[in-house]
Amino acid sequence: MPTPAAHHDRPVAEHDWSTGRLLSTAARMVEQAWSERLDRAGLTHAGLIVLHHLEHGSASQAELARLARVEAQTMSRTVDRLVREGLVERGSDPADRRRHVVSRTAAGERAWSTIHDVESDVFPDIPNEEGFRTTLLAIIHALEQTD
């Protein structure tokens, strides 16, 4: 019969992990797989998010920051990098010349077309994906309420 000390020396099987530990581990592994794929494409995760949010047209940096849930300064640095890389450009809003908007360039369109399917490349097929997404959104919204 194993002693209590011997029982504690064995690692806990993954199926016995807490939900938080499972979510944290999965998130870390997904982030690593995404980063590797994005590195090969010459993009960052932040750059991917900006290109995604520009899928339907131009947006201001403030709008992009709000959509990405980051600070305006963080978005400014991300957009600066994407401008240097030729993937986006800043310009005046045709409806309001005082307002500046960010839009994808032709190179940004090409980059988006080669990387936009990164999720399907990284994720396994998930049974009841809609339920999984609903649960993740519930976690995000609950944690937003605590801020």
PDB file of C-alpha atoms in Angstrom:
ATOM      1  CA  MET A   1       0.000   0.000   0.000  1.00  0.00           C
ATOM      2  CA  PRO A   2       1.499   3.369  -0.997  1.00  0.00           C
ATOM      3  CA  THR A   3       2.220   5.844   1.729  1.00  0.00           C
ATOM      4  CA  PRO A   4       0.517   9.251   1.640  1.00  0.00           C
ATOM      5  CA  ALA A   5       3.854  10.880   0.706  1.00  0.00           C
ATOM      6  CA  ALA A   6       4.244   8.518  -2.274  1.00  0.00           C
ATOM      7  CA  HIS A   7       0.760   9.493  -3.500  1.00  0.00           C
ATOM      8  CA  HIS A   8       1.766  13.185  -3.569  1.00  0.00           C
ATOM      9  CA  ASP A   9       4.873  12.414  -5.614  1.00  0.00           C
ATOM     10  CA  ARG A  10       2.775  11.231  -8.571  1.00  0.00           C
ATOM     11  CA  PRO A  11       1.690  13.874 -11.077  1.00  0.00           C
ATOM     12  CA  VAL A  12      -2.034  14.517 -11.304  1.00  0.00           C
ATOM     13  CA  ALA A  13      -3.480  13.102 -14.522  1.00  0.00           C
ATOM     14  CA  GLU A  14      -4.723  15.730 -17.001  1.00  0.00           C
ATOM     15  CA  HIS A  15      -8.323  14.551 -16.691  1.00  0.00           C
ATOM     16  CA  ASP A  16      -8.121  15.437 -12.970  1.00  0.00           C
ATOM     17  CA  TRP A  17      -6.844  19.002 -13.571  1.00  0.00           C
ATOM     18  CA  SER A  18      -9.038  21.922 -12.554  1.00  0.00           C
ATOM     19  CA  THR A  19     -10.942  23.691 -15.316  1.00  0.00           C
ATOM     20  CA  GLY A  20      -8.804  26.791 -14.822  1.00  0.00           C
ATOM     21  CA  ARG A  21      -5.600  24.799 -15.261  1.00  0.00           C
ATOM     22  CA  LEU A  22      -6.983  23.114 -18.389  1.00  0.00           C
ATOM     23  CA  LEU A  23      -8.026  26.462 -19.871  1.00  0.00           C
ATOM     24  CA  SER A  24      -4.690  28.077 -19.008  1.00  0.00           C
ATOM     25  CA  THR A  25      -2.692  25.203 -20.486  1.00  0.00           C
ATOM     26  CA  ALA A  26      -4.811  25.088 -23.656  1.00  0.00           C
ATOM     27  CA  ALA A  27      -4.541  28.874 -24.080  1.00  0.00           C
ATOM     28  CA  ARG A  28      -0.762  28.771 -23.671  1.00  0.00           C
ATOM     29  CA  MET A  29      -0.421  25.917 -26.174  1.00  0.00           C
ATOM     30  CA  VAL A  30      -2.707  27.610 -28.724  1.00  0.00           C
ATOM     31  CA  GLU A  31      -0.774  30.868 -28.316  1.00  0.00           C
ATOM     32  CA  GLN A  32       2.520  29.045 -28.914  1.00  0.00           C
ATOM     33  CA  ALA A  33       1.197  27.261 -32.028  1.00  0.00           C
ATOM     34  CA  TRP A  34      -0.282  30.526 -33.367  1.00  0.00           C
ATOM     35  CA  SER A  35       2.978  32.388 -32.695  1.00  0.00           C
ATOM     36  CA  GLU A  36       5.008  29.792 -34.575  1.00  0.00           C
ATOM     37  CA  ARG A  37       2.657  29.989 -37.569  1.00  0.00           C
ATOM     38  CA  LEU A  38       2.560  33.791 -37.458  1.00  0.00           C
ATOM     39  CA  ASP A  39       6.376  33.981 -37.207  1.00  0.00           C
ATOM     40  CA  ARG A  40       6.648  31.979 -40.421  1.00  0.00           C
ATOM     41  CA  ALA A  41       4.302  34.510 -42.074  1.00  0.00           C
ATOM     42  CA  GLY A  42       6.207  37.489 -40.627  1.00  0.00           C
ATOM     43  CA  LEU A  43       3.282  38.626 -38.457  1.00  0.00           C
ATOM     44  CA  THR A  44       2.592  39.054 -34.766  1.00  0.00           C
ATOM     45  CA  HIS A  45      -0.596  38.122 -32.951  1.00  0.00           C
ATOM     46  CA  ALA A  46      -1.395  41.827 -32.566  1.00  0.00           C
ATOM     47  CA  GLY A  47      -0.848  42.344 -36.293  1.00  0.00           C
ATOM     48  CA  LEU A  48      -3.197  39.474 -37.086  1.00  0.00           C
ATOM     49  CA  ILE A  49      -5.878  41.049 -34.902  1.00  0.00           C
ATOM     50  CA  VAL A  50      -5.553  44.399 -36.698  1.00  0.00           C
ATOM     51  CA  LEU A  51      -5.691  42.791 -40.144  1.00  0.00           C
ATOM     52  CA  HIS A  52      -8.757  40.847 -39.037  1.00  0.00           C
ATOM     53  CA  HIS A  53     -10.578  43.941 -37.772  1.00  0.00           C
ATOM     54  CA  LEU A  54      -9.839  45.686 -41.075  1.00  0.00           C
ATOM     55  CA  GLU A  55     -11.469  42.876 -43.036  1.00  0.00           C
ATOM     56  CA  HIS A  56     -14.568  44.951 -43.765  1.00  0.00           C
ATOM     57  CA  GLY A  57     -12.842  48.263 -44.382  1.00  0.00           C
ATOM     58  CA  SER A  58     -11.024  51.097 -42.656  1.00  0.00           C
ATOM     59  CA  ALA A  59     -11.219  51.890 -38.952  1.00  0.00           C
ATOM     60  CA  SER A  60      -9.702  54.457 -36.618  1.00  0.00           C
ATOM     61  CA  GLN A  61      -6.953  53.428 -34.222  1.00  0.00           C
ATOM     62  CA  ALA A  62      -9.336  54.124 -31.347  1.00  0.00           C
ATOM     63  CA  GLU A  63     -11.900  51.745 -32.865  1.00  0.00           C
ATOM     64  CA  LEU A  64      -9.216  49.115 -33.408  1.00  0.00           C
ATOM     65  CA  ALA A  65      -8.031  49.452 -29.800  1.00  0.00           C
ATOM     66  CA  ARG A  66     -11.594  49.078 -28.508  1.00  0.00           C
ATOM     67  CA  LEU A  67     -12.264  46.047 -30.707  1.00  0.00           C
ATOM     68  CA  ALA A  68      -8.961  44.403 -29.718  1.00  0.00           C
ATOM     69  CA  ARG A  69      -9.466  45.296 -26.030  1.00  0.00           C
ATOM     70  CA  VAL A  70      -6.076  46.996 -25.758  1.00  0.00           C
ATOM     71  CA  GLU A  71      -4.916  50.464 -24.754  1.00  0.00           C
ATOM     72  CA  ALA A  72      -4.660  53.164 -27.437  1.00  0.00           C
ATOM     73  CA  GLN A  73      -0.855  53.284 -26.981  1.00  0.00           C
ATOM     74  CA  THR A  74      -0.576  49.549 -27.602  1.00  0.00           C
ATOM     75  CA  MET A  75      -2.644  49.838 -30.763  1.00  0.00           C
ATOM     76  CA  SER A  76      -0.570  52.800 -31.927  1.00  0.00           C
ATOM     77  CA  ARG A  77       2.644  50.750 -31.644  1.00  0.00           C
ATOM     78  CA  THR A  78       1.025  47.831 -33.479  1.00  0.00           C
ATOM     79  CA  VAL A  79      -0.226  50.060 -36.296  1.00  0.00           C
ATOM     80  CA  ASP A  80       3.174  51.804 -36.498  1.00  0.00           C
ATOM     81  CA  ARG A  81       4.843  48.429 -37.035  1.00  0.00           C
ATOM     82  CA  LEU A  82       2.287  47.359 -39.652  1.00  0.00           C
ATOM     83  CA  VAL A  83       2.772  50.691 -41.474  1.00  0.00           C
ATOM     84  CA  ARG A  84       6.583  50.171 -41.491  1.00  0.00           C
ATOM     85  CA  GLU A  85       6.036  46.664 -42.880  1.00  0.00           C
ATOM     86  CA  GLY A  86       3.719  48.027 -45.578  1.00  0.00           C
ATOM     87  CA  LEU A  87       0.706  45.998 -44.439  1.00  0.00           C
ATOM     88  CA  VAL A  88      -1.522  48.936 -43.469  1.00  0.00           C
ATOM     89  CA  GLU A  89      -1.645  52.643 -44.145  1.00  0.00           C
ATOM     90  CA  ARG A  90      -3.013  55.629 -42.294  1.00  0.00           C
ATOM     91  CA  GLY A  91      -5.106  58.142 -44.156  1.00  0.00           C
ATOM     92  CA  SER A  92      -7.766  60.790 -43.742  1.00  0.00           C
ATOM     93  CA  ASP A  93     -11.345  59.698 -43.389  1.00  0.00           C
ATOM     94  CA  PRO A  94     -13.125  60.878 -46.561  1.00  0.00           C
ATOM     95  CA  ALA A  95     -16.197  61.770 -44.469  1.00  0.00           C
ATOM     96  CA  ASP A  96     -14.204  63.749 -41.874  1.00  0.00           C
ATOM     97  CA  ARG A  97     -10.720  64.973 -42.856  1.00  0.00           C
ATOM     98  CA  ARG A  98      -9.845  65.600 -39.178  1.00  0.00           C
ATOM     99  CA  ARG A  99     -10.211  61.885 -38.453  1.00  0.00           C
ATOM    100  CA  HIS A 100      -7.512  59.416 -39.474  1.00  0.00           C
ATOM    101  CA  VAL A 101      -8.267  55.828 -40.395  1.00  0.00           C
ATOM    102  CA  VAL A 102      -6.214  52.702 -40.870  1.00  0.00           C
ATOM    103  CA  SER A 103      -6.729  50.404 -43.841  1.00  0.00           C
ATOM    104  CA  ARG A 104      -5.034  47.375 -45.313  1.00  0.00           C
ATOM    105  CA  THR A 105      -2.652  47.776 -48.216  1.00  0.00           C
ATOM    106  CA  ALA A 106      -2.412  45.264 -51.069  1.00  0.00           C
ATOM    107  CA  ALA A 107       0.433  43.602 -49.133  1.00  0.00           C
ATOM    108  CA  GLY A 108      -1.810  43.519 -46.058  1.00  0.00           C
ATOM    109  CA  GLU A 109      -4.554  41.861 -48.107  1.00  0.00           C
ATOM    110  CA  ARG A 110      -2.081  39.216 -49.293  1.00  0.00           C
ATOM    111  CA  ALA A 111      -0.785  38.645 -45.752  1.00  0.00           C
ATOM    112  CA  TRP A 112      -4.357  38.293 -44.467  1.00  0.00           C
ATOM    113  CA  SER A 113      -5.264  35.817 -47.212  1.00  0.00           C
ATOM    114  CA  THR A 114      -2.318  33.583 -46.310  1.00  0.00           C
ATOM    115  CA  ILE A 115      -2.827  33.658 -42.537  1.00  0.00           C
ATOM    116  CA  HIS A 116      -6.553  34.186 -41.854  1.00  0.00           C
ATOM    117  CA  ASP A 117      -7.129  30.451 -41.537  1.00  0.00           C
ATOM    118  CA  VAL A 118      -4.545  30.035 -38.754  1.00  0.00           C
ATOM    119  CA  GLU A 119      -7.289  28.973 -36.338  1.00  0.00           C
ATOM    120  CA  SER A 120      -8.343  26.011 -38.461  1.00  0.00           C
ATOM    121  CA  ASP A 121      -4.659  25.111 -38.916  1.00  0.00           C
ATOM    122  CA  VAL A 122      -4.012  25.125 -35.170  1.00  0.00           C
ATOM    123  CA  PHE A 123      -7.250  23.941 -33.557  1.00  0.00           C
ATOM    124  CA  PRO A 124      -8.450  20.357 -33.589  1.00  0.00           C
ATOM    125  CA  ASP A 125     -12.056  19.728 -34.535  1.00  0.00           C
ATOM    126  CA  ILE A 126     -14.102  20.612 -31.467  1.00  0.00           C
ATOM    127  CA  PRO A 127     -17.378  18.815 -30.834  1.00  0.00           C
ATOM    128  CA  ASN A 128     -20.154  21.315 -30.115  1.00  0.00           C
ATOM    129  CA  GLU A 129     -17.958  24.235 -31.137  1.00  0.00           C
ATOM    130  CA  GLU A 130     -20.827  26.696 -30.695  1.00  0.00           C
ATOM    131  CA  GLY A 131     -21.296  25.580 -27.083  1.00  0.00           C
ATOM    132  CA  PHE A 132     -17.549  25.845 -26.497  1.00  0.00           C
ATOM    133  CA  ARG A 133     -17.517  29.385 -27.928  1.00  0.00           C
ATOM    134  CA  THR A 134     -20.526  30.335 -25.794  1.00  0.00           C
ATOM    135  CA  THR A 135     -18.721  29.112 -22.683  1.00  0.00           C
ATOM    136  CA  LEU A 136     -15.534  31.012 -23.537  1.00  0.00           C
ATOM    137  CA  LEU A 137     -17.550  34.192 -24.156  1.00  0.00           C
ATOM    138  CA  ALA A 138     -19.313  33.716 -20.817  1.00  0.00           C
ATOM    139  CA  ILE A 139     -15.920  33.507 -19.082  1.00  0.00           C
ATOM    140  CA  ILE A 140     -14.672  36.636 -20.865  1.00  0.00           C
ATOM    141  CA  HIS A 141     -17.823  38.620 -20.095  1.00  0.00           C
ATOM    142  CA  ALA A 142     -17.876  37.531 -16.460  1.00  0.00           C
ATOM    143  CA  LEU A 143     -14.272  38.599 -16.000  1.00  0.00           C
ATOM    144  CA  GLU A 144     -14.909  41.928 -17.743  1.00  0.00           C
ATOM    145  CA  GLN A 145     -17.567  42.637 -15.122  1.00  0.00           C
ATOM    146  CA  THR A 146     -14.995  42.299 -12.327  1.00  0.00           C
ATOM    147  CA  ASP A 147     -12.759  45.078 -13.733  1.00  0.00           C
TER     148      ASP A 147
END
